């Protein structure tokens, strides 16, 4: 990858030896120092020159390596024009070193240096990333490796002494991440178009799934994919494809084993990991050793880490290690060994309509999910298998609807897929028995249509901190009542995931919870502070999917001089309004709308400007608040202004016989929007002059991949129907018929 | 006459220009791609071609392909990788085994590019090195390794039957035969040797039968006995990682049948995808 800025690598290791005069033994404490220079850069990753952030001139950020017992001293020099921060993912450290801006420290201001300093008291594969805004998406991720001391009793021969390569996975998009975030909140289906996953009525009909699509919309669902964002490139260590021919000077040959330390630094992508040279042996997860387990493939959730061992079966051959996005649209490879490249077969395209059918079965009319009596947990049942041709075949699934194994990939397919129940810690991980237990229950909640993600239907800024006491055993039960999977991450602690392995439950700091799954995790509260617990999908986190766990009666954090200000800045993330606008320049007039929306509020204006006064000018403005978890209901207040030249004696009457003859109208209004089955929005409105209006609107019915249909009718005897052909993400060609303005055709610009 | 010639020349020029006008920054290369017939040709070319960017012409007699591509937009590796993923080896890429296996029978070209895992070579090296250090523990380990080949070949047969792939099962059974014959009995432990003598003839018999047919049903009949005998050897042989003895009550016409697996997850070799999860682990052999 070509970076514009010059590559400089700064690393100094300072060894400070401290002598304890009163002790006969000599302690050597090693301070390992890294200097990180964070700087704007231009990259050319996918055909266009785009802004990114490089650290020490590179993307990903440099791999930081320590040995357990060292002290880390990391100097972060912020040379950006904006604030930044670095979070040490999965590390045990004092709260003020955790790197969450406005929670554990104030942001690192431009042109200043911040020093993180903490002892390394654990070992394993971890990573680090920016916790500020959306910087993680554009380059701020890197490996963070902590080695075992050679005399560590947990040192595993044949594992910990293998040649090793750290790999950080990531994605790249040419769109600005702020723009992606905005588009997600506006249910823009452009990413689906790029991924060929629009799932329109036309495509449904030709796949024999018209009823499926109709039922899906009847249940008020928009077409879903397993991921939301379209990425142009996937990287392993910053490259879509690379070769691993030697490790620390030793050439790789047939019979060698290689350990890969893999972190998923992607902002929103899960990856399937597969290998052309045979089985994959999993030896650690989230930086904690597990009993070796052989599998054919595994999925790595956003921000998880896995240590795996792969064999090189023969000489003169390089074997492809492949990371494929969960939606299977893109992948990155690394060829391990020297010689002709043995490929791994790529994962076949998802059977989207089978997925839609599965969702229909699960979704109740009230928007709740129904697991139909299957207690699901630990990724053992993967509902998405109905979409995987390599597990359920190319055509319709042959499993019957009552087969208890119909979502169990390991029972259906001829390959072994890792799930959490297969992870077993080599050591006993039980918590202190005498400690009091505090149980917390969270329902992961969300609304795909409006891209609202929350816990118990509350975002960070709407909920209080959760108080816990030092010494308590905290047990957290998570139920995912939303339609997407969420990788939930706890800062500062490892938790045990209760997975049926008893005393040897694996230690983790991320748990991926699939829709309708319930998972239980527990940890001993042993280090005070304010610790973030959140979904690690960047765009979910920024929408407010998280909580702060706060120790009671803790010492004030010296890096947060003004807690009130810090909190306000922290809350600003999910309170943010997202803007969208659209205008149709048509032969019969000009109509459009602009809208500002956040988690609960919507401020929007719609206008219609005819080409002459008989067609009229009109602008309606509504301020509304979304109610309930599904946000189907929105009461609003508004203001309506209209000018239209009537002829003499001409007047308008609505269906209720109420009439209106004024050329100029300006009226206040109150009303309510409600989303009906088939995603039709019903609107009831009463104006200050007593006039009443009912209206039905449905916009953007997907007819084909690129063709959308809309219609509207109301009790003022107005109606409209139209088509829009999507040219690109900002432009469409439209034609519509409008009761006021007649037939027209034009071009729509949208933002 | 003149005008006809002119017309033809013009048409020719036109066709040439339209041919080449499609791909900008064109680079032309000739590469070797394995394959047999005209079905191969179709598969190779449709996997490789991208409108306005890549045009590939493969000759089934010479096995050579002419790649014409837009240098600014793609490269040879990308094209050959796509061809590889469609099942065809080149000098740079080997197709995935499962994709190759799904090619039409007439397309199953000879895979001379593929290097067979030379685990034996590596092992002999280990043997010569370790023979110098004669300690009982090490010799046992080496002997375990001897049978390991046999067990690994057995697992390959089992995996093929899990996939209900009679072709693959036959080839894997043939290599099982080889590894059975390669066992040096003098280097087995006493227990291993005793057990080996008892079952070796039957192992050979069943492996032979599996290798001689492509009918998975017939193979499965023999696999029942093969598994039983393999189990009795496995019981007395020390291996590095555990093996799981699994049982399906429905197999063997309802009499039930066993098999051995490296994974503690049931993948039924008697039914494959028909009843993949049927059965359970009845014993863990350490
Ligand atoms: Cu993180
Ligand atoms: Cu999430």
PDB file of C-alpha atoms in Angstrom, chain B residues 15-259:
ATOM      1  CA  UNK B  15     -13.965  -5.786 -36.626  1.00  0.00           C
ATOM      2  CA  UNK B  16     -10.332  -5.592 -35.553  1.00  0.00           C
ATOM      3  CA  UNK B  17     -10.787  -2.125 -34.189  1.00  0.00           C
ATOM      4  CA  UNK B  18     -13.941  -3.078 -32.326  1.00  0.00           C
ATOM      5  CA  UNK B  19     -12.168  -6.131 -30.946  1.00  0.00           C
ATOM      6  CA  UNK B  20      -9.324  -4.118 -29.576  1.00  0.00           C
ATOM      7  CA  UNK B  21     -11.113  -0.898 -28.855  1.00  0.00           C
ATOM      8  CA  UNK B  22     -12.852  -2.655 -25.992  1.00  0.00           C
ATOM      9  CA  UNK B  23      -9.793  -3.071 -23.792  1.00  0.00           C
ATOM     10  CA  UNK B  24      -7.731  -0.007 -23.012  1.00  0.00           C
ATOM     11  CA  UNK B  25      -4.086  -0.109 -21.928  1.00  0.00           C
ATOM     12  CA  UNK B  26      -4.099  -3.630 -23.308  1.00  0.00           C
ATOM     13  CA  UNK B  27      -1.378  -6.019 -22.288  1.00  0.00           C
ATOM     14  CA  UNK B  28      -1.174  -9.433 -23.966  1.00  0.00           C
ATOM     15  CA  UNK B  29       0.370 -12.487 -22.331  1.00  0.00           C
ATOM     16  CA  UNK B  30       0.410 -16.198 -23.032  1.00  0.00           C
ATOM     17  CA  UNK B  31       0.182 -18.592 -20.098  1.00  0.00           C
ATOM     18  CA  UNK B  32      -0.238 -22.304 -19.505  1.00  0.00           C
ATOM     19  CA  UNK B  33      -3.562 -23.425 -18.037  1.00  0.00           C
ATOM     20  CA  UNK B  34      -4.356 -27.081 -17.398  1.00  0.00           C
ATOM     21  CA  UNK B  35      -7.543 -28.553 -18.832  1.00  0.00           C
ATOM     22  CA  UNK B  36      -8.950 -31.055 -21.343  1.00  0.00           C
ATOM     23  CA  UNK B  37     -11.886 -30.204 -23.509  1.00  0.00           C
ATOM     24  CA  UNK B  38     -14.238 -27.577 -24.878  1.00  0.00           C
ATOM     25  CA  UNK B  39     -16.270 -27.573 -21.647  1.00  0.00           C
ATOM     26  CA  UNK B  40     -13.047 -26.635 -19.888  1.00  0.00           C
ATOM     27  CA  UNK B  41     -12.576 -23.846 -22.409  1.00  0.00           C
ATOM     28  CA  UNK B  42     -15.989 -22.415 -21.635  1.00  0.00           C
ATOM     29  CA  UNK B  43     -15.473 -22.560 -17.874  1.00  0.00           C
ATOM     30  CA  UNK B  44     -11.993 -21.057 -18.023  1.00  0.00           C
ATOM     31  CA  UNK B  45     -12.969 -18.198 -20.282  1.00  0.00           C
ATOM     32  CA  UNK B  46     -16.167 -17.257 -18.528  1.00  0.00           C
ATOM     33  CA  UNK B  47     -14.391 -17.262 -15.159  1.00  0.00           C
ATOM     34  CA  UNK B  48     -11.647 -15.039 -16.512  1.00  0.00           C
ATOM     35  CA  UNK B  49     -13.436 -12.554 -18.748  1.00  0.00           C
ATOM     36  CA  UNK B  50     -14.535  -9.177 -17.482  1.00  0.00           C
ATOM     37  CA  UNK B  51     -16.297  -6.858 -19.883  1.00  0.00           C
ATOM     38  CA  UNK B  52     -13.974  -4.176 -21.246  1.00  0.00           C
ATOM     39  CA  UNK B  53     -11.157  -5.281 -18.931  1.00  0.00           C
ATOM     40  CA  UNK B  54     -10.178  -8.905 -19.529  1.00  0.00           C
ATOM     41  CA  UNK B  55     -10.447 -11.138 -22.591  1.00  0.00           C
ATOM     42  CA  UNK B  56      -9.085 -14.674 -22.418  1.00  0.00           C
ATOM     43  CA  UNK B  57      -8.761 -17.195 -25.253  1.00  0.00           C
ATOM     44  CA  UNK B  58      -7.785 -20.743 -24.254  1.00  0.00           C
ATOM     45  CA  UNK B  59      -6.658 -23.370 -26.725  1.00  0.00           C
ATOM     46  CA  UNK B  60      -7.577 -26.912 -25.713  1.00  0.00           C
ATOM     47  CA  UNK B  61      -4.873 -28.508 -27.883  1.00  0.00           C
ATOM     48  CA  UNK B  62      -1.915 -26.442 -26.760  1.00  0.00           C
ATOM     49  CA  UNK B  63      -3.350 -25.729 -23.253  1.00  0.00           C
ATOM     50  CA  UNK B  64      -2.145 -22.188 -23.734  1.00  0.00           C
ATOM     51  CA  UNK B  65      -4.266 -19.137 -23.008  1.00  0.00           C
ATOM     52  CA  UNK B  66      -3.873 -15.674 -24.470  1.00  0.00           C
ATOM     53  CA  UNK B  67      -4.701 -13.084 -21.831  1.00  0.00           C
ATOM     54  CA  UNK B  68      -5.558  -9.588 -23.009  1.00  0.00           C
ATOM     55  CA  UNK B  69      -6.210  -7.182 -20.185  1.00  0.00           C
ATOM     56  CA  UNK B  70      -6.255  -3.576 -19.113  1.00  0.00           C
ATOM     57  CA  UNK B  71      -2.971  -3.152 -17.316  1.00  0.00           C
ATOM     58  CA  UNK B  72      -4.211  -0.229 -15.270  1.00  0.00           C
ATOM     59  CA  UNK B  73      -7.211  -2.087 -13.906  1.00  0.00           C
ATOM     60  CA  UNK B  74      -6.061  -5.635 -13.275  1.00  0.00           C
ATOM     61  CA  UNK B  75      -3.098  -7.997 -13.470  1.00  0.00           C
ATOM     62  CA  UNK B  76      -2.211 -11.561 -14.416  1.00  0.00           C
ATOM     63  CA  UNK B  77      -2.479 -12.867 -10.852  1.00  0.00           C
ATOM     64  CA  UNK B  78      -6.058 -11.671 -10.473  1.00  0.00           C
ATOM     65  CA  UNK B  79      -7.068 -13.390 -13.695  1.00  0.00           C
ATOM     66  CA  UNK B  80      -5.279 -16.648 -12.936  1.00  0.00           C
ATOM     67  CA  UNK B  81      -6.735 -16.686  -9.429  1.00  0.00           C
ATOM     68  CA  UNK B  82     -10.258 -16.500 -10.833  1.00  0.00           C
ATOM     69  CA  UNK B  83      -9.452 -19.348 -13.218  1.00  0.00           C
ATOM     70  CA  UNK B  84      -8.000 -21.312 -10.293  1.00  0.00           C
ATOM     71  CA  UNK B  85     -11.142 -20.744  -8.250  1.00  0.00           C
ATOM     72  CA  UNK B  86     -13.148 -22.135 -11.173  1.00  0.00           C
ATOM     73  CA  UNK B  87     -11.173 -25.403 -10.915  1.00  0.00           C
ATOM     74  CA  UNK B  88      -8.210 -24.977 -13.271  1.00  0.00           C
ATOM     75  CA  UNK B  89      -4.529 -25.089 -12.288  1.00  0.00           C
ATOM     76  CA  UNK B  90      -1.958 -22.782 -13.820  1.00  0.00           C
ATOM     77  CA  UNK B  91       1.732 -22.366 -13.126  1.00  0.00           C
ATOM     78  CA  UNK B  92       0.908 -19.852 -10.411  1.00  0.00           C
ATOM     79  CA  UNK B  93      -2.229 -21.192  -8.743  1.00  0.00           C
ATOM     80  CA  UNK B  94      -3.671 -24.558  -7.804  1.00  0.00           C
ATOM     81  CA  UNK B  95      -7.445 -24.909  -7.812  1.00  0.00           C
ATOM     82  CA  UNK B  96      -9.172 -25.810  -4.533  1.00  0.00           C
ATOM     83  CA  UNK B  97      -9.587 -29.609  -4.324  1.00  0.00           C
ATOM     84  CA  UNK B  98     -13.342 -29.440  -3.772  1.00  0.00           C
ATOM     85  CA  UNK B  99     -13.839 -27.258  -6.835  1.00  0.00           C
ATOM     86  CA  UNK B 100     -11.637 -29.530  -8.994  1.00  0.00           C
ATOM     87  CA  UNK B 101     -13.589 -32.564  -7.763  1.00  0.00           C
ATOM     88  CA  UNK B 102     -16.842 -31.002  -8.974  1.00  0.00           C
ATOM     89  CA  UNK B 103     -15.653 -30.574 -12.579  1.00  0.00           C
ATOM     90  CA  UNK B 104     -17.311 -32.759 -15.217  1.00  0.00           C
ATOM     91  CA  UNK B 105     -15.607 -36.160 -15.573  1.00  0.00           C
ATOM     92  CA  UNK B 106     -14.274 -35.189 -19.015  1.00  0.00           C
ATOM     93  CA  UNK B 107     -12.684 -32.111 -17.454  1.00  0.00           C
ATOM     94  CA  UNK B 108     -10.730 -33.981 -14.776  1.00  0.00           C
ATOM     95  CA  UNK B 109      -7.320 -33.117 -16.202  1.00  0.00           C
ATOM     96  CA  UNK B 110      -4.152 -34.546 -14.762  1.00  0.00           C
ATOM     97  CA  UNK B 111      -2.884 -32.316 -11.951  1.00  0.00           C
ATOM     98  CA  UNK B 112       0.850 -32.414 -12.559  1.00  0.00           C
ATOM     99  CA  UNK B 113       1.308 -29.059 -10.897  1.00  0.00           C
ATOM    100  CA  UNK B 114       0.201 -30.364  -7.550  1.00  0.00           C
ATOM    101  CA  UNK B 115       2.845 -31.443  -5.085  1.00  0.00           C
ATOM    102  CA  UNK B 116       1.734 -34.310  -2.914  1.00  0.00           C
ATOM    103  CA  UNK B 117       2.282 -33.724   0.774  1.00  0.00           C
ATOM    104  CA  UNK B 118       5.670 -35.258   1.388  1.00  0.00           C
ATOM    105  CA  UNK B 119       5.177 -36.001   5.013  1.00  0.00           C
ATOM    106  CA  UNK B 120       7.220 -39.175   4.705  1.00  0.00           C
ATOM    107  CA  UNK B 121      10.335 -37.248   3.764  1.00  0.00           C
ATOM    108  CA  UNK B 122       9.975 -35.060   6.778  1.00  0.00           C
ATOM    109  CA  UNK B 123       9.437 -38.051   9.008  1.00  0.00           C
ATOM    110  CA  UNK B 124      12.554 -39.880   7.909  1.00  0.00           C
ATOM    111  CA  UNK B 125      14.501 -36.809   8.864  1.00  0.00           C
ATOM    112  CA  UNK B 126      12.948 -36.870  12.290  1.00  0.00           C
ATOM    113  CA  UNK B 127      13.706 -40.572  12.612  1.00  0.00           C
ATOM    114  CA  UNK B 128      17.388 -40.230  11.796  1.00  0.00           C
ATOM    115  CA  UNK B 129      17.769 -37.338  14.154  1.00  0.00           C
ATOM    116  CA  UNK B 130      15.909 -38.947  16.992  1.00  0.00           C
ATOM    117  CA  UNK B 131      17.369 -42.413  16.615  1.00  0.00           C
ATOM    118  CA  UNK B 132      20.613 -41.105  18.029  1.00  0.00           C
ATOM    119  CA  UNK B 133      18.909 -40.273  21.289  1.00  0.00           C
ATOM    120  CA  UNK B 134      17.730 -43.623  22.374  1.00  0.00           C
ATOM    121  CA  UNK B 135      15.309 -43.288  25.203  1.00  0.00           C
ATOM    122  CA  UNK B 136      12.273 -45.509  25.542  1.00  0.00           C
ATOM    123  CA  UNK B 137       9.824 -42.581  25.528  1.00  0.00           C
ATOM    124  CA  UNK B 138      11.099 -41.337  22.220  1.00  0.00           C
ATOM    125  CA  UNK B 139      10.938 -44.736  20.534  1.00  0.00           C
ATOM    126  CA  UNK B 140       7.343 -45.141  21.567  1.00  0.00           C
ATOM    127  CA  UNK B 141       6.627 -41.778  20.036  1.00  0.00           C
ATOM    128  CA  UNK B 142       8.248 -42.806  16.781  1.00  0.00           C
ATOM    129  CA  UNK B 143       6.235 -46.004  16.738  1.00  0.00           C
ATOM    130  CA  UNK B 144       3.072 -44.036  17.384  1.00  0.00           C
ATOM    131  CA  UNK B 145       4.018 -41.976  14.335  1.00  0.00           C
ATOM    132  CA  UNK B 146       4.241 -45.186  12.264  1.00  0.00           C
ATOM    133  CA  UNK B 147       0.622 -46.037  12.806  1.00  0.00           C
ATOM    134  CA  UNK B 148      -0.344 -42.390  12.636  1.00  0.00           C
ATOM    135  CA  UNK B 149      -0.044 -42.599   8.836  1.00  0.00           C
ATOM    136  CA  UNK B 150      -2.506 -45.472   8.829  1.00  0.00           C
ATOM    137  CA  UNK B 151      -4.908 -43.626  11.100  1.00  0.00           C
ATOM    138  CA  UNK B 152      -4.660 -40.430   9.085  1.00  0.00           C
ATOM    139  CA  UNK B 153      -5.434 -42.302   5.865  1.00  0.00           C
ATOM    140  CA  UNK B 154      -8.377 -43.927   7.623  1.00  0.00           C
ATOM    141  CA  UNK B 155      -9.695 -40.482   8.639  1.00  0.00           C
ATOM    142  CA  UNK B 156      -9.387 -39.353   5.027  1.00  0.00           C
ATOM    143  CA  UNK B 157     -11.561 -42.292   3.929  1.00  0.00           C
ATOM    144  CA  UNK B 158     -14.023 -41.434   6.669  1.00  0.00           C
ATOM    145  CA  UNK B 159     -14.154 -37.749   5.605  1.00  0.00           C
ATOM    146  CA  UNK B 160     -14.805 -38.819   2.004  1.00  0.00           C
ATOM    147  CA  UNK B 161     -17.711 -40.987   3.136  1.00  0.00           C
ATOM    148  CA  UNK B 162     -19.072 -38.106   5.220  1.00  0.00           C
ATOM    149  CA  UNK B 163     -19.205 -36.223   1.923  1.00  0.00           C
ATOM    150  CA  UNK B 164     -20.731 -39.327   0.236  1.00  0.00           C
ATOM    151  CA  UNK B 165     -17.969 -38.994  -2.338  1.00  0.00           C
ATOM    152  CA  UNK B 166     -17.305 -42.529  -3.665  1.00  0.00           C
ATOM    153  CA  UNK B 167     -14.533 -41.368  -6.006  1.00  0.00           C
ATOM    154  CA  UNK B 168     -12.621 -39.683  -3.237  1.00  0.00           C
ATOM    155  CA  UNK B 169     -13.197 -42.578  -0.826  1.00  0.00           C
ATOM    156  CA  UNK B 170     -11.711 -44.981  -3.392  1.00  0.00           C
ATOM    157  CA  UNK B 171      -8.526 -42.916  -3.835  1.00  0.00           C
ATOM    158  CA  UNK B 172      -8.158 -42.391  -0.100  1.00  0.00           C
ATOM    159  CA  UNK B 173      -8.640 -46.114   0.494  1.00  0.00           C
ATOM    160  CA  UNK B 174      -5.848 -46.792  -1.991  1.00  0.00           C
ATOM    161  CA  UNK B 175      -3.472 -44.618  -0.003  1.00  0.00           C
ATOM    162  CA  UNK B 176      -4.683 -46.320   3.173  1.00  0.00           C
ATOM    163  CA  UNK B 177      -3.615 -49.611   1.588  1.00  0.00           C
ATOM    164  CA  UNK B 178      -0.190 -48.141   0.912  1.00  0.00           C
ATOM    165  CA  UNK B 179       0.285 -46.961   4.459  1.00  0.00           C
ATOM    166  CA  UNK B 180      -0.895 -50.318   5.853  1.00  0.00           C
ATOM    167  CA  UNK B 181       1.688 -52.087   3.712  1.00  0.00           C
ATOM    168  CA  UNK B 182       4.368 -49.599   4.720  1.00  0.00           C
ATOM    169  CA  UNK B 183       4.094 -50.391   8.447  1.00  0.00           C
ATOM    170  CA  UNK B 184       7.330 -51.927   9.722  1.00  0.00           C
ATOM    171  CA  UNK B 185       6.110 -54.484  12.185  1.00  0.00           C
ATOM    172  CA  UNK B 186       9.433 -54.857  13.975  1.00  0.00           C
ATOM    173  CA  UNK B 187       9.215 -51.278  15.206  1.00  0.00           C
ATOM    174  CA  UNK B 188       5.767 -51.640  16.775  1.00  0.00           C
ATOM    175  CA  UNK B 189       5.361 -52.062  20.514  1.00  0.00           C
ATOM    176  CA  UNK B 190       4.457 -55.487  21.820  1.00  0.00           C
ATOM    177  CA  UNK B 191       0.783 -54.617  22.277  1.00  0.00           C
ATOM    178  CA  UNK B 192       0.544 -52.891  18.928  1.00  0.00           C
ATOM    179  CA  UNK B 193       2.258 -55.782  17.227  1.00  0.00           C
ATOM    180  CA  UNK B 194      -0.055 -58.381  18.734  1.00  0.00           C
ATOM    181  CA  UNK B 195      -3.156 -56.451  17.746  1.00  0.00           C
ATOM    182  CA  UNK B 196      -1.782 -55.588  14.317  1.00  0.00           C
ATOM    183  CA  UNK B 197      -1.188 -59.269  13.524  1.00  0.00           C
ATOM    184  CA  UNK B 198      -4.799 -60.055  14.391  1.00  0.00           C
ATOM    185  CA  UNK B 199      -6.440 -57.459  12.183  1.00  0.00           C
ATOM    186  CA  UNK B 200      -4.009 -56.617   9.410  1.00  0.00           C
ATOM    187  CA  UNK B 201      -5.438 -59.098   6.894  1.00  0.00           C
ATOM    188  CA  UNK B 202      -8.962 -57.773   7.442  1.00  0.00           C
ATOM    189  CA  UNK B 203      -7.803 -54.182   7.201  1.00  0.00           C
ATOM    190  CA  UNK B 204      -6.226 -54.930   3.836  1.00  0.00           C
ATOM    191  CA  UNK B 205      -9.345 -56.802   2.686  1.00  0.00           C
ATOM    192  CA  UNK B 206     -11.751 -53.976   3.512  1.00  0.00           C
ATOM    193  CA  UNK B 207      -9.471 -51.194   2.286  1.00  0.00           C
ATOM    194  CA  UNK B 208      -9.046 -53.051  -1.001  1.00  0.00           C
ATOM    195  CA  UNK B 209     -12.774 -53.379  -1.469  1.00  0.00           C
ATOM    196  CA  UNK B 210     -13.384 -49.724  -0.733  1.00  0.00           C
ATOM    197  CA  UNK B 211     -10.697 -48.731  -3.218  1.00  0.00           C
ATOM    198  CA  UNK B 212     -12.148 -50.938  -5.952  1.00  0.00           C
ATOM    199  CA  UNK B 213     -15.641 -49.479  -6.094  1.00  0.00           C
ATOM    200  CA  UNK B 214     -17.090 -46.006  -6.423  1.00  0.00           C
ATOM    201  CA  UNK B 215     -20.391 -46.963  -4.886  1.00  0.00           C
ATOM    202  CA  UNK B 216     -20.526 -45.298  -1.483  1.00  0.00           C
ATOM    203  CA  UNK B 217     -23.135 -47.797  -0.302  1.00  0.00           C
ATOM    204  CA  UNK B 218     -20.834 -50.756  -0.861  1.00  0.00           C
ATOM    205  CA  UNK B 219     -17.926 -48.798   0.593  1.00  0.00           C
ATOM    206  CA  UNK B 220     -19.912 -48.149   3.749  1.00  0.00           C
ATOM    207  CA  UNK B 221     -20.534 -51.882   4.256  1.00  0.00           C
ATOM    208  CA  UNK B 222     -16.790 -52.453   4.320  1.00  0.00           C
ATOM    209  CA  UNK B 223     -16.208 -49.321   6.342  1.00  0.00           C
ATOM    210  CA  UNK B 224     -18.181 -50.864   9.218  1.00  0.00           C
ATOM    211  CA  UNK B 225     -15.602 -53.646   9.575  1.00  0.00           C
ATOM    212  CA  UNK B 226     -12.662 -51.415   8.754  1.00  0.00           C
ATOM    213  CA  UNK B 227     -13.682 -49.106  11.613  1.00  0.00           C
ATOM    214  CA  UNK B 228     -14.061 -51.952  14.086  1.00  0.00           C
ATOM    215  CA  UNK B 229     -10.579 -53.269  13.372  1.00  0.00           C
ATOM    216  CA  UNK B 230      -9.025 -49.831  13.296  1.00  0.00           C
ATOM    217  CA  UNK B 231     -10.562 -49.212  16.717  1.00  0.00           C
ATOM    218  CA  UNK B 232      -8.875 -52.263  18.236  1.00  0.00           C
ATOM    219  CA  UNK B 233      -5.470 -51.051  16.974  1.00  0.00           C
ATOM    220  CA  UNK B 234      -6.121 -47.523  18.103  1.00  0.00           C
ATOM    221  CA  UNK B 235      -6.940 -48.768  21.621  1.00  0.00           C
ATOM    222  CA  UNK B 236      -3.405 -50.088  22.135  1.00  0.00           C
ATOM    223  CA  UNK B 237      -1.512 -47.383  20.253  1.00  0.00           C
ATOM    224  CA  UNK B 238      -0.444 -44.195  21.971  1.00  0.00           C
ATOM    225  CA  UNK B 239      -1.366 -41.095  19.976  1.00  0.00           C
ATOM    226  CA  UNK B 240      -0.697 -37.419  20.633  1.00  0.00           C
ATOM    227  CA  UNK B 241      -4.263 -36.206  20.395  1.00  0.00           C
ATOM    228  CA  UNK B 242      -7.460 -37.964  21.440  1.00  0.00           C
ATOM    229  CA  UNK B 243      -9.641 -39.895  19.007  1.00  0.00           C
ATOM    230  CA  UNK B 244     -13.383 -40.258  19.415  1.00  0.00           C
ATOM    231  CA  UNK B 245     -15.182 -43.551  18.930  1.00  0.00           C
ATOM    232  CA  UNK B 246     -18.632 -42.765  17.647  1.00  0.00           C
ATOM    233  CA  UNK B 247     -21.760 -44.790  17.094  1.00  0.00           C
ATOM    234  CA  UNK B 248     -24.841 -44.442  14.939  1.00  0.00           C
ATOM    235  CA  UNK B 249     -27.679 -46.790  15.960  1.00  0.00           C
ATOM    236  CA  UNK B 250     -29.389 -46.620  12.582  1.00  0.00           C
ATOM    237  CA  UNK B 251     -26.480 -47.569  10.332  1.00  0.00           C
ATOM    238  CA  UNK B 252     -25.835 -51.093   9.089  1.00  0.00           C
ATOM    239  CA  UNK B 253     -29.542 -51.751   8.526  1.00  0.00           C
ATOM    240  CA  UNK B 254     -30.517 -50.817  12.053  1.00  0.00           C
ATOM    241  CA  UNK B 255     -27.849 -52.966  13.699  1.00  0.00           C
ATOM    242  CA  UNK B 256     -25.771 -49.886  14.371  1.00  0.00           C
ATOM    243  CA  UNK B 257     -22.187 -49.146  13.370  1.00  0.00           C
ATOM    244  CA  UNK B 258     -19.150 -47.382  14.755  1.00  0.00           C
ATOM    245  CA  UNK B 259     -16.444 -45.139  13.371  1.00  0.00           C
TER     246      UNK B 259
END
